[in-house]
Coordinates of C-alpha atoms in Angstrom, one line a residue:
Chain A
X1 CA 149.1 91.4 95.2
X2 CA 146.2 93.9 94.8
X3 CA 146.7 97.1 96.0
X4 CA 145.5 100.9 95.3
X5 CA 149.0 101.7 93.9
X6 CA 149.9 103.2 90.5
X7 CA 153.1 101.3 90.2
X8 CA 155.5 99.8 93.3
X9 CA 158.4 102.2 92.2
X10 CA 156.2 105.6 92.9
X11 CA 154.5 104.0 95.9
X12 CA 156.5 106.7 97.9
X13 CA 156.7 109.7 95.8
X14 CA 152.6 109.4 95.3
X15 CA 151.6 108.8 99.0
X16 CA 154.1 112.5 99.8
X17 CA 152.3 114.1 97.2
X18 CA 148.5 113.0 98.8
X19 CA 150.5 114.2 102.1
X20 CA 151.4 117.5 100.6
X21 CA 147.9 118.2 99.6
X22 CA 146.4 116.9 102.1
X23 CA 148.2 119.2 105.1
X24 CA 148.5 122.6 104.3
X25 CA 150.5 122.4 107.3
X26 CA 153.0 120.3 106.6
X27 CA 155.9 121.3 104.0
X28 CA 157.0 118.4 101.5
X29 CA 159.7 117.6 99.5
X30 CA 158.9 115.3 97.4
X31 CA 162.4 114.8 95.8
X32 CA 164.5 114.8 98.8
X33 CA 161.9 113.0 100.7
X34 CA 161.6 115.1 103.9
X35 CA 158.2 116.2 105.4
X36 CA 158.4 119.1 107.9
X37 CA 156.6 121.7 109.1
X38 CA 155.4 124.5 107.1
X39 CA 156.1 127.2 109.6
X40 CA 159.5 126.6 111.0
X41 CA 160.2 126.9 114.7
X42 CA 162.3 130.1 115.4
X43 CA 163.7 129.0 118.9
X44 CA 163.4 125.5 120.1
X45 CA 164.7 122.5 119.9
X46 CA 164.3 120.6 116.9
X47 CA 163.5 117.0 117.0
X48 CA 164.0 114.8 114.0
X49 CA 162.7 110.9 113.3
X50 CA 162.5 108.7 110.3
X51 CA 163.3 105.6 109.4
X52 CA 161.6 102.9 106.7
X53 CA 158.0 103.6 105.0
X54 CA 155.3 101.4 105.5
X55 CA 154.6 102.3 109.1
X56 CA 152.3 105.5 108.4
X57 CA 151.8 107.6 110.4
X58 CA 154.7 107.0 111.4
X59 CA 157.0 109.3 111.4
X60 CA 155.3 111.9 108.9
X61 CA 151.8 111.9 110.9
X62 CA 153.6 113.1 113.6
X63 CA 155.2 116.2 112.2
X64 CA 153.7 119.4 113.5
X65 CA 153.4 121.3 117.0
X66 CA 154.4 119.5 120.0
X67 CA 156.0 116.6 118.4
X68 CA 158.6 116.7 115.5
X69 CA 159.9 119.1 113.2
X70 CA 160.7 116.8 110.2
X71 CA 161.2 113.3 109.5
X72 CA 162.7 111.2 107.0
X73 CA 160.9 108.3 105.5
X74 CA 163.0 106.1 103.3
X75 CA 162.1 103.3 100.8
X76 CA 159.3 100.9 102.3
X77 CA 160.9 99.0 105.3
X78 CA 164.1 100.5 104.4
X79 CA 165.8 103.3 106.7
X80 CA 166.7 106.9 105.0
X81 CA 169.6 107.7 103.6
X82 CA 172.1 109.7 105.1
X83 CA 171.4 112.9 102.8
X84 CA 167.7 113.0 103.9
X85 CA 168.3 112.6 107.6
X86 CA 170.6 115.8 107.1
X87 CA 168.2 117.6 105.4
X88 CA 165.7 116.5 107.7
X89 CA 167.9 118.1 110.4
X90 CA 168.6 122.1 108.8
X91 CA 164.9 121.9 108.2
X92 CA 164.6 121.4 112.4
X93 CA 167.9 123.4 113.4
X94 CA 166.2 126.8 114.9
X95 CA 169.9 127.2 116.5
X96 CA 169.1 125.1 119.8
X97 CA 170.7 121.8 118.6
X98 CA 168.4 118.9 116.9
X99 CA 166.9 115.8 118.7
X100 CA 167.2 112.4 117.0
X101 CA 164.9 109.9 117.2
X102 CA 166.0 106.5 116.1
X103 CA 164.3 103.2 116.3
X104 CA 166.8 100.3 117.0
X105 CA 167.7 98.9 113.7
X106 CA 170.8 98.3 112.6
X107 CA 170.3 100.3 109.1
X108 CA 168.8 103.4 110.9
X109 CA 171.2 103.0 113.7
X110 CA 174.0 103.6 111.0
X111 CA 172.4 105.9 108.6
X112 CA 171.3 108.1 111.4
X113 CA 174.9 108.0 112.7
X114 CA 176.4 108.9 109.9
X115 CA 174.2 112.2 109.5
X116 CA 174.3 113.2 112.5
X117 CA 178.6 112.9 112.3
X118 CA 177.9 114.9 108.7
X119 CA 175.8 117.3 110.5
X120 CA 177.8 118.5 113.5
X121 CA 180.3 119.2 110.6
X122 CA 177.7 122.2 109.6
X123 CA 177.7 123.2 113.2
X124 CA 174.1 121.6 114.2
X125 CA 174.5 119.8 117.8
X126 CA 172.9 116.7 117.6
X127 CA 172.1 114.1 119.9
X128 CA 170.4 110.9 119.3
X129 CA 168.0 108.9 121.4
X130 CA 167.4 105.2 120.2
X131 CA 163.9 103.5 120.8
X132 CA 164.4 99.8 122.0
X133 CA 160.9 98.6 124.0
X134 CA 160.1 95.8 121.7
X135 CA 160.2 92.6 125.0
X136 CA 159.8 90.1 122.2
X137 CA 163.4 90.3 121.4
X138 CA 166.4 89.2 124.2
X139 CA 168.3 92.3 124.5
X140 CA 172.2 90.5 125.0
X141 CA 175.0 90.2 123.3
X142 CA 173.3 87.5 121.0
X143 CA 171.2 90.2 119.0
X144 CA 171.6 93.4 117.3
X145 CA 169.2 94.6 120.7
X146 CA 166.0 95.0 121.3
X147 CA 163.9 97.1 118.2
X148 CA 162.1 100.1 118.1
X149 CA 158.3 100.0 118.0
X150 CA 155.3 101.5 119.4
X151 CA 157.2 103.2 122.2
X152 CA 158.6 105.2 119.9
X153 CA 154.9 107.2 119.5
X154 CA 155.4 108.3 123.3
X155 CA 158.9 109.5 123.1
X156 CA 157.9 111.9 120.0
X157 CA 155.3 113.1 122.0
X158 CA 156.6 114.1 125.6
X159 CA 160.3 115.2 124.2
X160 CA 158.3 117.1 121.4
X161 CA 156.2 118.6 124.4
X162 CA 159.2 119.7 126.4
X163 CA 160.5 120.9 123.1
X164 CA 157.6 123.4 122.2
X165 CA 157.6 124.6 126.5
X166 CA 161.4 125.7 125.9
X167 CA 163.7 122.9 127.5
X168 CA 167.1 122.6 126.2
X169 CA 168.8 119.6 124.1
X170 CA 170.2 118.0 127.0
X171 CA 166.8 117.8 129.2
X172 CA 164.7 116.9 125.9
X173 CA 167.1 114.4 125.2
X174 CA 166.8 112.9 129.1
X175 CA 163.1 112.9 129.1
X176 CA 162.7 110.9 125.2
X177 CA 165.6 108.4 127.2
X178 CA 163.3 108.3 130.5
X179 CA 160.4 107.8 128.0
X180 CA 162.1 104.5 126.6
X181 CA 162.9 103.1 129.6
X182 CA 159.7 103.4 130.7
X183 CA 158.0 101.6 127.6
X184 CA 157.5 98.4 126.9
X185 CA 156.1 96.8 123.5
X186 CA 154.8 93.2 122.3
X187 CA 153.0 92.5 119.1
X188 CA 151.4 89.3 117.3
X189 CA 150.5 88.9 113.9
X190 CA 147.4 87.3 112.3
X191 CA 149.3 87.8 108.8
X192 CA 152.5 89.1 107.4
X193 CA 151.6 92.8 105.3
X194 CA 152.6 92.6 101.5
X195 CA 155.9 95.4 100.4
X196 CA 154.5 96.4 96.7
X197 CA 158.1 95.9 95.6
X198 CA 158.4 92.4 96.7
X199 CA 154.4 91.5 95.6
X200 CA 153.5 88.7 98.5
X201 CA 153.6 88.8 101.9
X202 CA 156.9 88.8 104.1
X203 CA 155.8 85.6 105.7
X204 CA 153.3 82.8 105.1
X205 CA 150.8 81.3 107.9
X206 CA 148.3 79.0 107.8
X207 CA 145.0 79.8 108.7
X208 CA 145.4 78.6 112.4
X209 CA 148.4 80.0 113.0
X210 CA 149.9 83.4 114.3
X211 CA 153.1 84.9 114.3
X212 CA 154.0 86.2 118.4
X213 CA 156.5 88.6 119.1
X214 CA 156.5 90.5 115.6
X215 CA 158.3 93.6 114.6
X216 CA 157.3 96.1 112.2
X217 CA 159.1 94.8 108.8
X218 CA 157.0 91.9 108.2
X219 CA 160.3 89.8 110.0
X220 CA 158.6 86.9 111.7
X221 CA 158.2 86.7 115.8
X222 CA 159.7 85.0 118.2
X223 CA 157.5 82.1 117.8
X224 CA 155.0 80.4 116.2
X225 CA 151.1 80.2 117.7
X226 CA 147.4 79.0 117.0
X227 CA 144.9 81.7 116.7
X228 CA 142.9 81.8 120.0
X229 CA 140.5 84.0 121.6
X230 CA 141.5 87.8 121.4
X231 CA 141.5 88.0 125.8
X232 CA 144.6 85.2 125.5
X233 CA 146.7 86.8 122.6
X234 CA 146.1 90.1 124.8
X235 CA 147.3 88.4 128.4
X236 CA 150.4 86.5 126.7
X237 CA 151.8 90.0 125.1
X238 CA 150.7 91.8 128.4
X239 CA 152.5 89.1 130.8
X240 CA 155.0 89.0 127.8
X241 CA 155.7 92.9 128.7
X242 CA 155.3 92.4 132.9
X243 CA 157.6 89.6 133.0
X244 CA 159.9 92.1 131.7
X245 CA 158.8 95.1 133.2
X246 CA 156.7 94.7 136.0
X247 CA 153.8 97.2 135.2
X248 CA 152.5 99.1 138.5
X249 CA 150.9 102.6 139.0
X250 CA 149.5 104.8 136.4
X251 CA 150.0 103.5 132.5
X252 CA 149.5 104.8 129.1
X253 CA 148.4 101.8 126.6
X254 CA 148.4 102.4 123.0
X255 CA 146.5 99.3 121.5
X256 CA 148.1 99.8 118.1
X257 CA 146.6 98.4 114.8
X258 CA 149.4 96.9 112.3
X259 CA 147.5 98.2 109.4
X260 CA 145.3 95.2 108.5
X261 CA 143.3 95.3 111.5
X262 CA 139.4 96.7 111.7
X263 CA 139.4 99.0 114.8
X264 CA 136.3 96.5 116.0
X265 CA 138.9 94.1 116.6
X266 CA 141.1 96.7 117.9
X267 CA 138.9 98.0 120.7
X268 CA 137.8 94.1 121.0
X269 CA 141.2 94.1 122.0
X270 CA 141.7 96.9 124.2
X271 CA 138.9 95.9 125.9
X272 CA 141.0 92.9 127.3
X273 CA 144.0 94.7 127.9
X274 CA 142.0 97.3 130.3
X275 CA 140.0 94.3 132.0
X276 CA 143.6 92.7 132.6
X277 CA 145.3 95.3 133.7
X278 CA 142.5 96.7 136.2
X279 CA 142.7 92.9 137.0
X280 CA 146.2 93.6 138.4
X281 CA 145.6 96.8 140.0
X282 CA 147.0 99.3 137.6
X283 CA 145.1 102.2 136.6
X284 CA 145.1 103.2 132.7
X285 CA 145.4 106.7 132.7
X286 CA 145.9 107.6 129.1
X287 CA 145.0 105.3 126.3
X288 CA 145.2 105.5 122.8
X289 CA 143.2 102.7 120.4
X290 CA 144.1 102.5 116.4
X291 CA 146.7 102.5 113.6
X292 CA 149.6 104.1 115.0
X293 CA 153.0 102.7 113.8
X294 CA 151.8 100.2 110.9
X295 CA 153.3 97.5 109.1
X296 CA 151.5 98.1 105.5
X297 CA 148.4 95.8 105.6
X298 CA 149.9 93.0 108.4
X299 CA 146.7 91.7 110.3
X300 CA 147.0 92.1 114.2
X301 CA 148.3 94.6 116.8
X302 CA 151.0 95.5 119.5
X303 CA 150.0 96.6 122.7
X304 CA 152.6 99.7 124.4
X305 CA 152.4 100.0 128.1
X306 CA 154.3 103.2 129.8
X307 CA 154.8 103.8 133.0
X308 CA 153.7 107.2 133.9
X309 CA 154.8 110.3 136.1
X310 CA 153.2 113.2 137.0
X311 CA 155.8 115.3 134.3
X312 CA 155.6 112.5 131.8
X313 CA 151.0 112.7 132.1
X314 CA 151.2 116.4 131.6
X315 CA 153.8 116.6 128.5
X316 CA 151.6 113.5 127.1
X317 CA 148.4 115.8 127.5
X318 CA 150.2 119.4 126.4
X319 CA 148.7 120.3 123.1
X320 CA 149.7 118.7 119.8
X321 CA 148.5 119.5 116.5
X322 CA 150.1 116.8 113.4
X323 CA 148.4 114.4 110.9
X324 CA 147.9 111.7 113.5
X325 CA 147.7 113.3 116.9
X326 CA 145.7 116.5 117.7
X327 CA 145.0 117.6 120.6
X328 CA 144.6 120.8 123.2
X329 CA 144.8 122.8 120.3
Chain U
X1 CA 197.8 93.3 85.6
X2 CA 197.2 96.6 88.1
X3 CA 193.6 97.6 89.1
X4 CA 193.7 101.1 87.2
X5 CA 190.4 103.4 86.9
X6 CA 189.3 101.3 83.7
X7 CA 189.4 98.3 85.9
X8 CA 187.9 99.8 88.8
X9 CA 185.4 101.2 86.6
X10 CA 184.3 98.1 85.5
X11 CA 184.2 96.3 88.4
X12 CA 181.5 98.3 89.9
X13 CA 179.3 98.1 86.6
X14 CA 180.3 94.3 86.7
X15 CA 179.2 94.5 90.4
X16 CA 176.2 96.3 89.3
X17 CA 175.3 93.8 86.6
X18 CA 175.6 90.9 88.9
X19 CA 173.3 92.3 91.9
X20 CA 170.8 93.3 89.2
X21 CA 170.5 89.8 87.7
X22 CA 170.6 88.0 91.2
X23 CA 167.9 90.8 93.0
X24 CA 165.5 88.1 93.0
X25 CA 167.1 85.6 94.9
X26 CA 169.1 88.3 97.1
X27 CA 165.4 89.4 98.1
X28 CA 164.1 85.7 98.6
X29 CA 167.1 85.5 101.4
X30 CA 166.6 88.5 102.9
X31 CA 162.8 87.6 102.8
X32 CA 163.4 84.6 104.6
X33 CA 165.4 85.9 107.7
X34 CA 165.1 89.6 107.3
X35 CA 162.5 92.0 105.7
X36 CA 163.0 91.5 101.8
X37 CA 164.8 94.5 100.7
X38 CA 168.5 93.6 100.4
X39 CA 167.9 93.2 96.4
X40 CA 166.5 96.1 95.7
X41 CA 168.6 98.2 97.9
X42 CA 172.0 97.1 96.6
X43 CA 170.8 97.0 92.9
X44 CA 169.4 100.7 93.1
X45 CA 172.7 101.9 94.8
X46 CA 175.2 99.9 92.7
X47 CA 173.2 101.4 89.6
X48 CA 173.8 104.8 91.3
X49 CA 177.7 104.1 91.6
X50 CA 177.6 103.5 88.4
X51 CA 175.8 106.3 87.5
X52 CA 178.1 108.4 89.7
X53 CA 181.3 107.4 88.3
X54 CA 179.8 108.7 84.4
X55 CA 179.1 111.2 86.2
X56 CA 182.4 113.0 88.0
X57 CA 184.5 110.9 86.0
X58 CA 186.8 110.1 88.3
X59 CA 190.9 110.3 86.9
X60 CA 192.3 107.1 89.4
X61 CA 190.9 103.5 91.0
X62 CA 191.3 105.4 94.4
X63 CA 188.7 107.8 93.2
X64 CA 186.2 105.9 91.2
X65 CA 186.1 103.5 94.2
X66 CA 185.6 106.4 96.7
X67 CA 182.8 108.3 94.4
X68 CA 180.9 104.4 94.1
X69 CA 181.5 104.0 98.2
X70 CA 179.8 107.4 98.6
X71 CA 177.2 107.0 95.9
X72 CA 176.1 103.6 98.0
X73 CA 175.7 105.4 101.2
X74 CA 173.7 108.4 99.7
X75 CA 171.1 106.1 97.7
X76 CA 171.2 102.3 99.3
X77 CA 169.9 103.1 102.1
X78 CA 169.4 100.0 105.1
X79 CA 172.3 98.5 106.5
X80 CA 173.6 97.1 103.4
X81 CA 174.2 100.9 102.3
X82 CA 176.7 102.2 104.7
X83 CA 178.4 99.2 105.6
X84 CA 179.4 99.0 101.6
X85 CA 179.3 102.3 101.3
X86 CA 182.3 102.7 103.8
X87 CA 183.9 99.6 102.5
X88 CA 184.9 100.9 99.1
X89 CA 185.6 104.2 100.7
X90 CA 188.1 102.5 103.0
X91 CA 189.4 100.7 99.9
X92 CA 189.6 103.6 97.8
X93 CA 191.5 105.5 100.3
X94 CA 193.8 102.6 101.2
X95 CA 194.4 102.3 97.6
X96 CA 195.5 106.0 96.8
X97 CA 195.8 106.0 93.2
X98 CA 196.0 102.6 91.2
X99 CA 197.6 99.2 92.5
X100 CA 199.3 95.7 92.2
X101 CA 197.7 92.8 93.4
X102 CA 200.1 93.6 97.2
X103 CA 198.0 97.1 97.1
X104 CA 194.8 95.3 96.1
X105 CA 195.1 93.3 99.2
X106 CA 196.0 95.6 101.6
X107 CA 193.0 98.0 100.1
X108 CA 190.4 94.7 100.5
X109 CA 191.9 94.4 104.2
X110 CA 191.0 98.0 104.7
X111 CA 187.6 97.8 103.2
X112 CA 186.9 94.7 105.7
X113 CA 188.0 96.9 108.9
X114 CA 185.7 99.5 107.2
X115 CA 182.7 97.4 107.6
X116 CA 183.3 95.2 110.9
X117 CA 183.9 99.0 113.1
X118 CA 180.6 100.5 111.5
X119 CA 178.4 97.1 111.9
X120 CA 180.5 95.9 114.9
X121 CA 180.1 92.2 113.6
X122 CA 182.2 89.4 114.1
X123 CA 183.2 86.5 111.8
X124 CA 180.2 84.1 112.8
X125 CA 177.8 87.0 113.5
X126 CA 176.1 85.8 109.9
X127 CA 176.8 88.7 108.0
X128 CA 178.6 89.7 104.9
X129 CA 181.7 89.3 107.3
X130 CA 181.5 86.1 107.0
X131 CA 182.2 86.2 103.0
X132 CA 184.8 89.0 102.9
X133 CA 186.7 88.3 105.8
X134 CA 187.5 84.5 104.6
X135 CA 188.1 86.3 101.1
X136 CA 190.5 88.9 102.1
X137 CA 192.3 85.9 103.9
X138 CA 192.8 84.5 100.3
X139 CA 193.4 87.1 98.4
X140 CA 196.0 87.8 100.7
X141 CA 197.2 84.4 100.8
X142 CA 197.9 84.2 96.9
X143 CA 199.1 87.6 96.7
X144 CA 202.3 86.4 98.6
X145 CA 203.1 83.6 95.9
X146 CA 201.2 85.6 93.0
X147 CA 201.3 89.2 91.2
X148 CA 198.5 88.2 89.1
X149 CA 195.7 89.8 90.4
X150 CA 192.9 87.7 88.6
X151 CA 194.2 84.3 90.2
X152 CA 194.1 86.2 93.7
X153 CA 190.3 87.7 93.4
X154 CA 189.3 83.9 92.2
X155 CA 191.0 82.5 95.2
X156 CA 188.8 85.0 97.1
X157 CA 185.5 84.3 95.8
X158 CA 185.8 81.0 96.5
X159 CA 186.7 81.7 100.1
X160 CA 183.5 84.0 99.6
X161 CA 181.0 81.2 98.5
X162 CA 182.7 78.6 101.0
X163 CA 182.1 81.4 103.8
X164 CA 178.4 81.9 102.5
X165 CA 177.6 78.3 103.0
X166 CA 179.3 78.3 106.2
X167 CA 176.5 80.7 106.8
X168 CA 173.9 78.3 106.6
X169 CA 174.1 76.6 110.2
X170 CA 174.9 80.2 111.9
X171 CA 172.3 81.9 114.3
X172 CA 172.5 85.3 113.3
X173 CA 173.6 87.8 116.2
X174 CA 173.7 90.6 114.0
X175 CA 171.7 92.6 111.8
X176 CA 167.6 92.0 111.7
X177 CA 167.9 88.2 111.5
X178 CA 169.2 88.5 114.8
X179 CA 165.6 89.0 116.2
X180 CA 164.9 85.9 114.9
X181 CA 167.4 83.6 117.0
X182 CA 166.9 80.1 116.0
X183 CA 164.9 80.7 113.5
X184 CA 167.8 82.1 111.9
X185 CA 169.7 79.1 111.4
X186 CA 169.1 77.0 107.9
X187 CA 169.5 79.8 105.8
X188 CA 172.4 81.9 103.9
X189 CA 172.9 85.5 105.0
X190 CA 171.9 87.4 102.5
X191 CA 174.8 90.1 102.3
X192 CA 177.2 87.5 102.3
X193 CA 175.4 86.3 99.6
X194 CA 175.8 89.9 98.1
X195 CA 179.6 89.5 99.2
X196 CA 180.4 86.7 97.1
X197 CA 178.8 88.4 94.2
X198 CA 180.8 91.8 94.4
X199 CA 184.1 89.7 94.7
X200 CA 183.3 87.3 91.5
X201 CA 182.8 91.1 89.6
X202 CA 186.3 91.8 90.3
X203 CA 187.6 87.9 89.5
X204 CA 185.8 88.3 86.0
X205 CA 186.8 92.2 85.1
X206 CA 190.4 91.0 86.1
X207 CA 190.6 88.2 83.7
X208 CA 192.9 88.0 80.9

């Protein structure tokens, strides 16, 4: 393992202290672990994510106006603990009840629970959304349901939008749900990234072969591939996605990097994904190319497709000013 | 023999010890069908229990089990931490003060209901289930012909280790290994693995 760390125990603390100086903007506690923003809302709606490092930006890139209030990140590929999720949420409470956002996995499905019972004890009104648009996993009684991933990106955004314009819990809450169940997610892997604790990569593949259907946690896919040309790993996760969802209308695509990717490849990619998808008579009428929810340094992407409305356009383009997104503002 | 505080005391440090010395192969299964972490996890909030306990010096079993139960929820993390976590509060509470090996098994069955309503797994879901609940069987088992409570937790590992190899053929249906259906069978479930080791702490602290 080579990597620009000073030691795999302070991977965490070090990378919150670079965020710290970095964005004056952004408050950080470095012991507790919680990154929110430096000017608190007064009267709004507070949303709250988090879940395990490794995935920068996610969740503390997108801290700031129009998307969240704090997050949580907890050891690398680990969820937070229960403590920092509640701290997490008095840092959002402005008195309108809290918003939680919660990828589906079963160790931030529980911890997130358990705050959010510990935190109605303290008189914060919470209510959690979990993220599931990940097709490569059967959503049945066979599995713990379908994970979190890239979706998760447009649910921050609109439910933080709606946030900032005033809506209350209930409506915030029913737009991030509607956002979910509009999104669908599918991702291959070229390699698995390294965890600095563990020192090699959370999966070995030969130089032919790729990994289809990955998460974010360096857990293998669905199945194993061969490498082929960029335009057919980009139609098999896009039909991956239709056969699920039929896409139609107007889409947002994030062509997401897993953090081992050059964005060459990336647009490379993106520039399939539009050809396809114009190819089947949808228009893309938002798209976002890069690293957006990363798994460390895994090589290879996932590709997000929402379905849009009129509403969900507008929130997606109302202004936003964190680490990661910034615009209108 | 009765667990008292001293034994329950040493049972998580014993617990402790054993997930600290076994991280690396509790990570290489966990690696396999899951992301890697389940070592690390456990050892850095068993080491907090322990910790813990120093710490608030708790004056019963009920308690010091309770303060290590909390300790693993506030510093594990993952899944791992409050499924545990609430297993040894649900033993803790069940247990009340101190116990005979009856008390022991009535506070193991409690700790067992603690984690299958948080995770909502099944016994051959391949989870730590799959160790404790075969374990709390036979600790319950010997507990009706013994009031030794040493002979009854060694009964249990055993049920433990032969529920962790049971394991093996399983296709995980909870828990992250679940995403990787087929590919999940072949392999032992790592928190059973963990299982097993938590239950041989309290065979070896109860010995004579």
């Amino acid at each position: 393992m080579k990597k620009l760390i000073n030691s795999p125990d302070t991977v965490i603390p070090d990378a919150l202290r670079g965020v710290a100086a970095a964005h004056p903007g952004l408050a950080v506690d470095i012991e507790n672990r919680i990154i929110s923003r430096a000017e608190r809302a007064t009267s709004k709606v507070g949303l709250v994510s988090g879940g395990g490092s490794g995935h920068e930006p996610l969740h503390g890139g997108y801290v700031g106006h129009g998307m969240l209030d704090a997050a949580a990140p907890g050891e690398v590929y680990t969820s937070p603990v229960p403590d920092q999720i509640i701290a997490a949420t008095q840092a959002a409470d402005s008195g309108q009840g809290v918003l939680h956002i919660v990828k589906n996995y079963t160790g931030d499905v529980l911890n997130f629970r358990m705050a959010a019972e510990l935190a109605e004890d303290e008189d914060i009104r919470v209510v959690s959304v979990v993220t599931n648009d990940d097709v490569a996993v059967e959503d049945s009684t066979f599995t713990a349901g379908r994970r979190g991933t890239g979706g998760t990106i447009v649910v921050e955004k609109v439910a933080g939008a709606a946030a900032e314009e005033g809506a209350d819990l209930d409506t915030v809450a029913q737009l991030a749900t509607e956002v979910n169940e509009r999104s669908r997610s599918f991702g291959i892997a070229l390699h698995a990234g390294t965890v600095p604790a563990a020192g090699k990569p959370g999966f070995d593949l030969a130089e032919n072969e790729i990994e289809l259907g990955v998460g974010i946690h360096g857990e293998p896919g669905r199945e194993r591939g061969e490498i082929a040309p960029v335009r057919d790993l980009v139609a098999y996760a896009l039909d991956a996605i239709h056969a699920d969802r039929p896409i139609s209308g107007d889409v947002l695509v994030i062509m997401n990097g897993h953090g081992g990717t050059p964005l060459i490849e990336l647009y490379g990619a993106y520039a399939e994904a539009d050809e396809w998808l114009n190819g089947h008579g949808i228009t893309v009428a938002r798209s976002l190319v890069g690293n957006y929810i990363t798994s460390l340094d895994q090589a290879g992407f996932s590709i997000t497709v929402t379905s849009l409305t009129d509403e969900l356009a507008r929130l997606w383009d109302a202004p936003v000013s964190t680490p990661a997104l910034r615009w209108g503002m | 023999m009765i667990l008292d505080t001293a034994t329950a005391i040493a049972w998580v440090s014993r617990a402790a010890e054993l997930v600290r010395t076994d991280e690396p192969r509790l990570t290489r299964l966990d690696a396999e069908i899951g992301d890697g972490d389940h070592g690390a996890n456990l050892t850095r909030g068993l080491l907090a229990a322990v910790v813990d306990i120093d710490e608030k010096t708790p004056d019963s079993a009920a308690k010091t089990l309770i303060t290590a139960g909390r300790a693993l929820i506030s510093k594990t993390g993952g899944a791992s931490g409050p499924l545990y976590g609430n297993g040894f509060r649900q033993f803790g509470k069940e247990l009340r003060d101190e116990g005979d090996v009856t008390a022991v098994a009535d506070a193991l069955e409690a700790m067992l209901r603690g984690i299958e309503e948080l995770g909502g797994a099944l016994h051959g879901d391949k989870t730590m289930v799959d160790a404790l609940a075969p374990a709390v069987a036979a600790f319950q088992e010997a507990a009706r012909s013994t009031s030794d409570l040493h002979t009854a937790a060694v009964n249990a590992t055993k049920a433990a280790e032969a529920g962790l190899a049971e394991t093996i053929p399983m296709q995980a249906r909870k828990g992250r290994a679940s995403y990787l259906g087929k590919r999940s069978i072949g392999h032992e479930d790592p928190g059973a693995a963990s299982t097993v080791l938590i239950l041989r702490a309290l065979a070896e602290v109860t010995a004579p």
